[in-house]
Amino acid sequence: MTLEQIGAAAKKAAAAMNRLTVVQKNEGLSLAAEELVRCADEILQANAMDLEQARQAGMKESLLDRLTLTRERIQAMAEGLRQVVGLTDPVGETISMKVLPNGLQVGQRRVPLGVIGIIYESRPNVTADAFALCFKTGNAVILRGGSDAIHSNKAIVKVIRGALAKQELPQDALQLIEDTSRDTARQFMRMNGSVDVLIPRGGAGLIRTVVENSTVPVIETGTGNCHVYVDECADLDMAVDIIVNAKTQRLGVCNACESLVVHSAVARQAVPAISRALYEHGVEIRGDERARQFESEAAGADGGKMIPATEEDFGTEYLDKIISVKIVDTVDEAIGHINHYNTGHSESIITKDYGHAMKFLNEIDAAAVYVNASTRFTDGFEFGFGAEIGISTQKLHARGPMGLLALTSTKYVILGDGQIRE
């Protein structure tokens, strides 16, 4: 199919979705979840083809992890669909209703956005997540994944469309653009006649390209240069556990910690302890002069292994076994450093001081701000959304993990009994 045909089919499917009941949508999602598990072998065979090509192309390990599917991850994809089934459908909800002096009843009602386009990179799970949330909210979705995951995406879409066909539901509510060329992607970005909103998910280059070239309204899902700040009142054992989790649990994800900020009052104890724990996981540490000095003093004759950090390091999303360290003298300096270098994603403070915690929550400019917890929780599944369409780092329409509500708009409904304007 051409892009024009895909767009027209999506428009038609979106209109059909408006007529579906909550029960019909939930039945479609439930069967799609069952079919994903039933067809796991087929999906894994397709994923193996993608992985083989990625390894031959020299893809780094953290990105291979993003691309990899396992039976457990397919089960998790299916569970995400089932969780969406259990969520309240926001479509049709009347948000407010008031009666004007002339007797008109004026209210707002939640409605689908219409046709949602998503451009994303090597994450096959996005295919199922995007379908689930869009379908539940009555939207049609057009997906354009990266060439790295094309076989996996085709297999997942085939399974889900088959499930919709069995339920006699509109298959074209989910479509995949199989041409992964850049030219086709740019054409997709300009389909404002048939696509209502475009959501990019991927690295900084992809997001920048979509924002700069799209004529379709864009919800920007940003990169994640996420920080953990170890305050002067931190529990250092807690800090070590949280930082190791935030950095090493999964490297190639946008909510992984990429930068540490440590208060100088505890740095002499904190930096060596944190460094030892990260080195055990093979993490390379790039620190400022004071951080390297604290590590070197603790190491003694053995010397420290920390590498000098550059200005660029403090603003880099590594998606790798690398982390930067900055030493500060006040909580205000920590907040200033983080707000200067962060990408508006997720930031965390480790502290036992209530005042410092509240100051951090109030003054850090990010979509998700934590106290004494890992940044790895910034995720639609973890937040109870069942899945997510992406993590928005912009401030209009949606911010943070985007669940069902973020995929709806509103329209005014006005009820009268013959009123005319004087």
Short mmCIF file of C-alpha atoms in Angstrom, two decimals:
data_model
loop_
_atom_site.label_atom_id
_atom_site.label_comp_id
_atom_site.label_asym_id
_atom_site.label_seq_id
_atom_site.Cartn_x
_atom_site.Cartn_y
_atom_site.Cartn_z
CA MET A 1 0.00 0.00 0.00
CA THR A 2 1.10 3.57 -0.65
CA LEU A 3 1.28 6.08 2.20
CA GLU A 4 -1.85 7.77 0.82
CA GLN A 5 -3.72 4.46 0.90
CA ILE A 6 -2.49 3.74 4.41
CA GLY A 7 -3.64 7.19 5.55
CA ALA A 8 -7.06 6.81 3.94
CA ALA A 9 -7.52 3.36 5.49
CA ALA A 10 -6.54 4.72 8.90
CA LYS A 11 -9.08 7.55 8.61
CA LYS A 12 -11.79 5.03 7.76
CA ALA A 13 -10.73 2.78 10.64
CA ALA A 14 -10.76 5.71 13.08
CA ALA A 15 -14.36 6.46 12.13
CA ALA A 16 -15.26 2.80 12.67
CA MET A 17 -13.51 2.83 16.04
CA ASN A 18 -15.85 5.61 17.18
CA ARG A 19 -18.73 3.17 16.90
CA LEU A 20 -17.19 0.41 19.00
CA THR A 21 -18.32 -0.27 22.54
CA VAL A 22 -15.97 -0.67 25.48
CA VAL A 23 -16.77 -4.39 25.50
CA GLN A 24 -15.79 -4.77 21.85
CA LYS A 25 -12.51 -2.94 22.35
CA ASN A 26 -11.67 -5.01 25.41
CA GLU A 27 -12.48 -8.25 23.61
CA GLY A 28 -10.14 -7.25 20.77
CA LEU A 29 -7.33 -6.44 23.20
CA SER A 30 -7.83 -9.68 25.14
CA LEU A 31 -7.70 -11.84 22.04
CA ALA A 32 -4.65 -9.94 20.77
CA ALA A 33 -2.89 -10.71 24.07
CA GLU A 34 -3.73 -14.40 23.74
CA GLU A 35 -2.54 -14.50 20.14
CA LEU A 36 0.79 -12.86 20.97
CA VAL A 37 1.53 -15.63 23.46
CA ARG A 38 0.21 -18.36 21.15
CA CYS A 39 2.32 -17.12 18.25
CA ALA A 40 5.47 -16.53 20.31
CA ASP A 41 7.54 -18.94 18.22
CA GLU A 42 6.69 -17.06 15.04
CA ILE A 43 7.56 -13.72 16.63
CA LEU A 44 10.84 -15.03 18.08
CA GLN A 45 11.89 -16.43 14.70
CA ALA A 46 11.35 -13.01 13.16
CA ASN A 47 13.22 -11.34 16.03
CA ALA A 48 16.16 -13.72 15.55
CA MET A 49 16.49 -12.44 11.98
CA ASP A 50 16.63 -8.85 13.23
CA LEU A 51 19.18 -9.72 15.90
CA GLU A 52 21.44 -11.51 13.43
CA GLN A 53 21.42 -8.53 11.08
CA ALA A 54 22.02 -6.14 14.00
CA ARG A 55 25.04 -8.11 15.24
CA GLN A 56 26.50 -8.21 11.73
CA ALA A 57 26.07 -4.44 11.57
CA GLY A 58 27.97 -4.03 14.85
CA MET A 59 25.09 -2.81 17.03
CA LYS A 60 26.29 -2.21 20.60
CA GLU A 61 25.11 -4.47 23.39
CA SER A 62 22.76 -2.00 25.10
CA LEU A 63 20.85 -1.45 21.84
CA LEU A 64 20.76 -5.17 21.14
CA ASP A 65 19.01 -5.49 24.50
CA ARG A 66 16.33 -3.05 23.32
CA LEU A 67 15.83 -5.11 20.19
CA THR A 68 15.77 -8.53 21.84
CA LEU A 69 12.52 -10.38 22.45
CA THR A 70 12.21 -13.41 24.71
CA ARG A 71 9.23 -15.49 25.76
CA GLU A 72 9.20 -13.52 29.01
CA ARG A 73 9.15 -10.21 27.14
CA ILE A 74 6.36 -11.41 24.86
CA GLN A 75 4.45 -12.47 27.97
CA ALA A 76 5.04 -8.97 29.36
CA MET A 77 3.74 -7.44 26.13
CA ALA A 78 0.60 -9.55 26.43
CA GLU A 79 0.23 -8.63 30.09
CA GLY A 80 0.45 -4.98 29.10
CA LEU A 81 -2.54 -5.48 26.78
CA ARG A 82 -4.46 -7.22 29.57
CA GLN A 83 -3.74 -4.38 31.97
CA VAL A 84 -5.10 -1.91 29.44
CA VAL A 85 -8.27 -4.02 29.27
CA GLY A 86 -8.68 -3.50 33.01
CA LEU A 87 -8.31 0.27 32.82
CA THR A 88 -11.26 2.63 32.63
CA ASP A 89 -11.98 3.77 29.09
CA PRO A 90 -11.82 7.58 29.15
CA VAL A 91 -13.59 8.07 25.81
CA GLY A 92 -17.03 9.59 26.19
CA GLU A 93 -16.40 10.84 29.73
CA THR A 94 -18.08 14.15 30.44
CA ILE A 95 -15.46 16.25 32.19
CA SER A 96 -17.65 19.17 33.15
CA MET A 97 -21.16 20.46 32.57
CA LYS A 98 -22.60 23.81 33.54
CA VAL A 99 -25.87 25.62 32.84
CA LEU A 100 -25.66 29.14 31.43
CA PRO A 101 -28.17 31.87 32.36
CA ASN A 102 -29.92 31.31 29.04
CA GLY A 103 -30.49 27.65 29.86
CA LEU A 104 -27.81 26.19 27.56
CA GLN A 105 -25.92 23.26 29.07
CA VAL A 106 -22.24 23.50 28.11
CA GLY A 107 -19.83 20.65 28.83
CA GLN A 108 -16.69 18.92 27.66
CA ARG A 109 -16.43 15.30 26.59
CA ARG A 110 -13.32 13.18 26.02
CA VAL A 111 -12.84 12.02 22.43
CA PRO A 112 -10.13 10.15 20.51
CA LEU A 113 -7.37 12.11 18.81
CA GLY A 114 -8.16 10.28 15.56
CA VAL A 115 -5.19 8.87 13.64
CA ILE A 116 -1.91 8.68 15.56
CA GLY A 117 1.40 8.19 13.81
CA ILE A 118 4.39 6.78 15.68
CA ILE A 119 7.98 6.73 14.43
CA TYR A 120 10.25 4.63 16.60
CA GLU A 121 13.52 2.73 16.63
CA SER A 122 14.65 -0.71 17.75
CA ARG A 123 11.96 -1.53 20.30
CA PRO A 124 9.49 -4.20 19.11
CA ASN A 125 7.51 -3.94 22.36
CA VAL A 126 6.43 -0.44 21.29
CA THR A 127 4.41 -2.07 18.51
CA ALA A 128 2.13 -3.86 20.95
CA ASP A 129 2.07 -1.06 23.54
CA ALA A 130 1.12 1.56 20.97
CA PHE A 131 -1.64 -0.61 19.55
CA ALA A 132 -3.12 -1.32 22.99
CA LEU A 133 -3.38 2.28 24.12
CA CYS A 134 -4.53 3.63 20.78
CA PHE A 135 -7.15 0.90 20.34
CA LYS A 136 -8.55 1.34 23.85
CA THR A 137 -8.97 5.08 23.25
CA GLY A 138 -10.65 4.62 19.86
CA ASN A 139 -7.69 5.83 17.79
CA ALA A 140 -6.24 4.30 14.66
CA VAL A 141 -2.44 4.05 14.66
CA ILE A 142 0.10 4.02 11.86
CA LEU A 143 3.48 2.67 12.91
CA ARG A 144 6.83 3.27 11.27
CA GLY A 145 9.52 1.30 13.08
CA GLY A 146 13.21 1.19 12.29
CA SER A 147 14.84 -1.15 9.81
CA ASP A 148 16.60 -2.90 12.72
CA ALA A 149 13.31 -4.35 13.96
CA ILE A 150 11.32 -4.68 10.74
CA HIS A 151 10.90 -8.48 10.87
CA SER A 152 9.81 -8.40 14.51
CA ASN A 153 7.37 -5.55 13.90
CA LYS A 154 5.84 -7.24 10.88
CA ALA A 155 5.31 -10.44 12.87
CA ILE A 156 3.69 -8.65 15.81
CA VAL A 157 1.41 -6.57 13.57
CA LYS A 158 0.38 -9.67 11.62
CA VAL A 159 -0.61 -11.45 14.83
CA ILE A 160 -2.60 -8.50 16.21
CA ARG A 161 -4.37 -7.76 12.92
CA GLY A 162 -5.30 -11.44 12.75
CA ALA A 163 -6.85 -11.22 16.20
CA LEU A 164 -8.89 -8.17 15.16
CA ALA A 165 -10.10 -10.00 12.06
CA LYS A 166 -11.31 -12.92 14.19
CA GLN A 167 -13.37 -10.47 16.23
CA GLU A 168 -14.62 -8.67 13.09
CA LEU A 169 -13.01 -5.47 14.30
CA PRO A 170 -11.31 -2.89 12.02
CA GLN A 171 -7.88 -4.33 11.17
CA ASP A 172 -6.74 -1.04 9.73
CA ALA A 173 -6.85 0.47 13.21
CA LEU A 174 -3.27 -0.91 13.26
CA GLN A 175 -1.02 -0.45 10.25
CA LEU A 176 2.71 -0.75 9.76
CA ILE A 177 4.70 1.17 7.15
CA GLU A 178 7.04 -1.55 5.92
CA ASP A 179 9.24 0.77 3.85
CA THR A 180 11.87 1.90 6.37
CA SER A 181 13.64 4.40 4.09
CA ARG A 182 14.27 7.93 5.31
CA ASP A 183 12.39 9.36 2.34
CA THR A 184 9.25 7.47 3.30
CA ALA A 185 9.66 8.59 6.91
CA ARG A 186 9.83 12.22 5.81
CA GLN A 187 6.71 11.77 3.67
CA PHE A 188 4.97 10.29 6.68
CA MET A 189 5.88 13.38 8.71
CA ARG A 190 3.96 15.51 6.21
CA MET A 191 0.71 13.54 6.13
CA ASN A 192 -1.21 16.22 8.00
CA GLY A 193 -4.25 15.51 5.84
CA SER A 194 -4.71 12.07 7.37
CA VAL A 195 -2.56 11.93 10.53
CA ASP A 196 -3.73 13.97 13.53
CA VAL A 197 -0.64 13.71 15.74
CA LEU A 198 2.85 12.26 15.38
CA ILE A 199 4.86 10.77 18.26
CA PRO A 200 8.58 10.01 17.82
CA ARG A 201 10.25 7.48 20.12
CA GLY A 202 13.99 7.01 19.92
CA GLY A 203 17.29 8.81 20.10
CA ALA A 204 17.95 12.52 19.97
CA GLY A 205 18.62 12.46 16.22
CA LEU A 206 15.29 10.85 15.38
CA ILE A 207 13.33 13.16 17.64
CA ARG A 208 15.06 16.26 16.30
CA THR A 209 14.40 15.16 12.70
CA VAL A 210 10.69 14.67 13.38
CA VAL A 211 10.31 17.97 15.24
CA GLU A 212 12.11 19.91 12.51
CA ASN A 213 10.45 18.27 9.49
CA SER A 214 6.91 17.38 10.51
CA THR A 215 3.87 19.32 9.36
CA VAL A 216 1.80 17.07 11.62
CA PRO A 217 1.51 18.22 15.27
CA VAL A 218 4.20 16.43 17.31
CA ILE A 219 4.26 15.20 20.90
CA GLU A 220 7.97 15.16 21.67
CA THR A 221 9.27 12.20 23.65
CA GLY A 222 12.71 13.30 24.73
CA THR A 223 15.97 11.60 25.47
CA GLY A 224 16.92 10.77 29.04
CA ASN A 225 20.02 12.34 30.56
CA CYS A 226 18.75 11.36 34.01
CA HIS A 227 20.53 12.32 37.25
CA VAL A 228 20.71 10.96 40.77
CA TYR A 229 21.76 13.55 43.37
CA VAL A 230 23.33 12.23 46.58
CA ASP A 231 22.54 14.91 49.15
CA GLU A 232 24.62 15.73 52.23
CA CYS A 233 21.85 14.06 54.29
CA ALA A 234 21.70 10.89 52.18
CA ASP A 235 21.64 7.32 53.46
CA LEU A 236 24.75 6.15 51.60
CA ASP A 237 23.79 2.46 51.54
CA MET A 238 20.47 3.45 49.98
CA ALA A 239 22.28 5.71 47.52
CA VAL A 240 24.55 2.88 46.34
CA ASP A 241 21.62 0.50 45.84
CA ILE A 242 19.54 3.06 43.96
CA ILE A 243 22.40 4.21 41.71
CA VAL A 244 23.41 0.66 40.78
CA ASN A 245 19.79 -0.13 39.90
CA ALA A 246 19.23 3.11 38.00
CA LYS A 247 22.41 2.68 35.97
CA THR A 248 22.85 -1.05 35.42
CA GLN A 249 19.45 -2.78 35.46
CA ARG A 250 19.00 -1.94 31.77
CA LEU A 251 21.49 0.24 29.94
CA GLY A 252 19.70 1.13 26.73
CA VAL A 253 16.59 2.76 28.20
CA CYS A 254 15.74 6.43 28.52
CA ASN A 255 15.10 6.26 32.29
CA ALA A 256 18.55 4.86 33.14
CA CYS A 257 20.77 7.12 35.25
CA GLU A 258 23.49 8.73 33.14
CA SER A 259 24.82 11.37 35.57
CA LEU A 260 25.60 11.50 39.30
CA VAL A 261 25.72 14.62 41.41
CA VAL A 262 27.26 14.27 44.89
CA HIS A 263 27.36 16.78 47.75
CA SER A 264 30.92 17.54 48.83
CA ALA A 265 30.06 16.97 52.51
CA VAL A 266 29.59 13.22 51.86
CA ALA A 267 31.67 12.81 48.71
CA ARG A 268 34.75 11.47 50.51
CA GLN A 269 32.70 8.45 51.65
CA ALA A 270 30.09 8.33 48.88
CA VAL A 271 32.28 8.51 45.78
CA PRO A 272 34.51 5.51 46.62
CA ALA A 273 31.51 3.41 47.73
CA ILE A 274 29.49 4.21 44.63
CA SER A 275 32.53 3.75 42.37
CA ARG A 276 33.31 0.30 43.75
CA ALA A 277 29.73 -0.84 43.22
CA LEU A 278 29.62 0.49 39.65
CA TYR A 279 33.03 -0.96 38.75
CA GLU A 280 31.72 -4.38 39.80
CA HIS A 281 29.15 -3.99 37.01
CA GLY A 282 31.76 -2.91 34.47
CA VAL A 283 30.71 0.75 34.42
CA GLU A 284 33.21 3.38 33.28
CA ILE A 285 33.07 6.52 35.45
CA ARG A 286 33.95 9.99 34.17
CA GLY A 287 34.31 12.49 37.01
CA ASP A 288 35.25 16.07 37.64
CA GLU A 289 38.53 16.89 39.40
CA ARG A 290 37.17 16.62 42.93
CA ALA A 291 35.40 13.32 42.26
CA ARG A 292 38.62 11.83 40.90
CA GLN A 293 40.54 13.14 43.91
CA PHE A 294 38.13 11.52 46.40
CA GLU A 295 38.35 8.20 44.58
CA SER A 296 42.13 8.39 44.31
CA GLU A 297 42.55 9.14 48.03
CA ALA A 298 40.44 6.11 48.93
CA ALA A 299 42.28 3.85 46.47
CA GLY A 300 45.67 4.74 47.94
CA ALA A 301 48.67 3.23 46.16
CA ASP A 302 46.43 1.44 43.67
CA GLY A 303 45.25 4.79 42.31
CA GLY A 304 41.79 5.60 41.03
CA LYS A 305 40.25 4.34 37.79
CA MET A 306 37.98 7.33 37.20
CA ILE A 307 38.42 9.10 33.86
CA PRO A 308 38.41 12.94 33.61
CA ALA A 309 34.99 14.23 32.58
CA THR A 310 34.54 16.79 29.82
CA GLU A 311 31.79 19.38 29.53
CA GLU A 312 30.13 17.14 26.95
CA ASP A 313 29.99 14.23 29.38
CA PHE A 314 27.64 16.06 31.73
CA GLY A 315 25.07 16.45 28.95
CA THR A 316 25.36 13.00 27.35
CA GLU A 317 22.80 10.20 27.31
CA TYR A 318 25.26 7.31 27.05
CA LEU A 319 22.92 4.31 26.82
CA ASP A 320 26.03 2.37 27.74
CA LYS A 321 28.18 1.33 30.71
CA ILE A 322 29.36 4.92 31.26
CA ILE A 323 28.33 7.51 33.86
CA SER A 324 29.47 11.03 34.76
CA VAL A 325 30.04 12.43 38.28
CA LYS A 326 29.87 16.06 39.46
CA ILE A 327 30.68 17.28 42.99
CA VAL A 328 28.65 20.23 44.33
CA ASP A 329 28.68 22.22 47.58
CA THR A 330 24.97 23.01 48.04
CA VAL A 331 21.58 21.64 47.08
CA ASP A 332 21.04 24.82 45.06
CA GLU A 333 24.17 24.09 43.05
CA ALA A 334 22.95 20.54 42.47
CA ILE A 335 19.57 21.77 41.22
CA GLY A 336 21.26 24.34 38.97
CA HIS A 337 23.60 21.74 37.48
CA ILE A 338 20.79 19.27 36.85
CA ASN A 339 18.43 21.83 35.31
CA HIS A 340 21.24 23.00 33.02
CA TYR A 341 22.20 19.56 31.69
CA ASN A 342 19.06 17.46 31.99
CA THR A 343 16.66 16.61 29.19
CA GLY A 344 13.49 17.07 31.23
CA HIS A 345 13.00 13.33 31.78
CA SER A 346 13.61 11.88 35.28
CA GLU A 347 15.67 13.15 38.23
CA SER A 348 16.16 11.75 41.73
CA ILE A 349 17.45 12.99 45.09
CA ILE A 350 18.71 10.69 47.85
CA THR A 351 18.20 12.47 51.17
CA LYS A 352 16.83 12.17 54.70
CA ASP A 353 16.20 15.93 54.85
CA TYR A 354 12.54 16.80 54.22
CA GLY A 355 13.30 20.40 53.32
CA HIS A 356 15.90 19.40 50.72
CA ALA A 357 13.52 16.81 49.30
CA MET A 358 10.72 19.35 48.89
CA LYS A 359 13.07 21.92 47.41
CA PHE A 360 14.26 19.36 44.86
CA LEU A 361 10.68 18.37 43.98
CA ASN A 362 9.64 21.98 43.56
CA GLU A 363 12.60 23.34 41.64
CA ILE A 364 13.75 20.53 39.34
CA ASP A 365 12.32 20.97 35.84
CA ALA A 366 11.56 17.44 34.66
CA ALA A 367 8.63 15.21 33.79
CA ALA A 368 9.28 12.90 36.78
CA VAL A 369 11.06 13.88 40.00
CA TYR A 370 11.88 11.26 42.65
CA VAL A 371 12.85 11.25 46.29
CA ASN A 372 14.79 8.19 47.47
CA ALA A 373 13.91 6.01 44.48
CA SER A 374 15.40 4.84 41.20
CA THR A 375 14.67 6.72 37.98
CA ARG A 376 13.91 3.34 36.39
CA PHE A 377 10.31 3.61 37.54
CA THR A 378 9.45 6.26 34.92
CA ASP A 379 7.50 3.83 32.82
CA GLY A 380 3.85 3.45 31.86
CA PHE A 381 3.68 -0.14 33.08
CA GLU A 382 5.24 0.74 36.44
CA PHE A 383 2.92 3.75 36.84
CA GLY A 384 -0.11 1.51 36.39
CA PHE A 385 -1.01 2.62 32.84
CA GLY A 386 -0.70 -0.93 31.48
CA ALA A 387 1.68 0.37 28.84
CA GLU A 388 2.81 3.72 27.51
CA ILE A 389 2.84 5.44 24.17
CA GLY A 390 6.04 7.23 25.14
CA ILE A 391 7.47 9.53 27.79
CA SER A 392 6.81 13.13 26.89
CA THR A 393 9.41 15.67 27.95
CA GLN A 394 7.50 18.64 26.57
CA LYS A 395 4.97 20.65 28.53
CA LEU A 396 1.96 21.00 26.26
CA HIS A 397 -0.84 18.41 26.08
CA ALA A 398 1.06 15.65 27.90
CA ARG A 399 4.13 15.26 30.12
CA GLY A 400 5.78 12.13 31.47
CA PRO A 401 4.62 8.57 30.69
CA MET A 402 1.64 8.87 28.37
CA GLY A 403 -1.23 6.52 29.04
CA LEU A 404 -4.85 6.54 27.93
CA LEU A 405 -5.72 10.13 28.88
CA ALA A 406 -2.82 11.49 26.83
CA LEU A 407 -4.33 9.92 23.71
CA THR A 408 -7.61 11.79 24.03
CA SER A 409 -8.72 15.32 23.34
CA THR A 410 -11.96 17.03 24.27
CA LYS A 411 -14.84 18.57 22.43
CA TYR A 412 -17.53 20.88 23.75
CA VAL A 413 -21.07 19.55 23.78
CA ILE A 414 -23.89 22.06 24.07
CA LEU A 415 -27.48 21.07 24.87
CA GLY A 416 -30.28 23.52 24.26
CA ASP A 417 -34.04 23.71 23.86
CA GLY A 418 -34.37 26.32 21.15
CA GLN A 419 -32.05 29.10 22.32
CA ILE A 420 -30.99 31.70 19.74
CA ARG A 421 -28.38 34.40 20.16
CA GLU A 422 -29.74 37.92 20.54
#
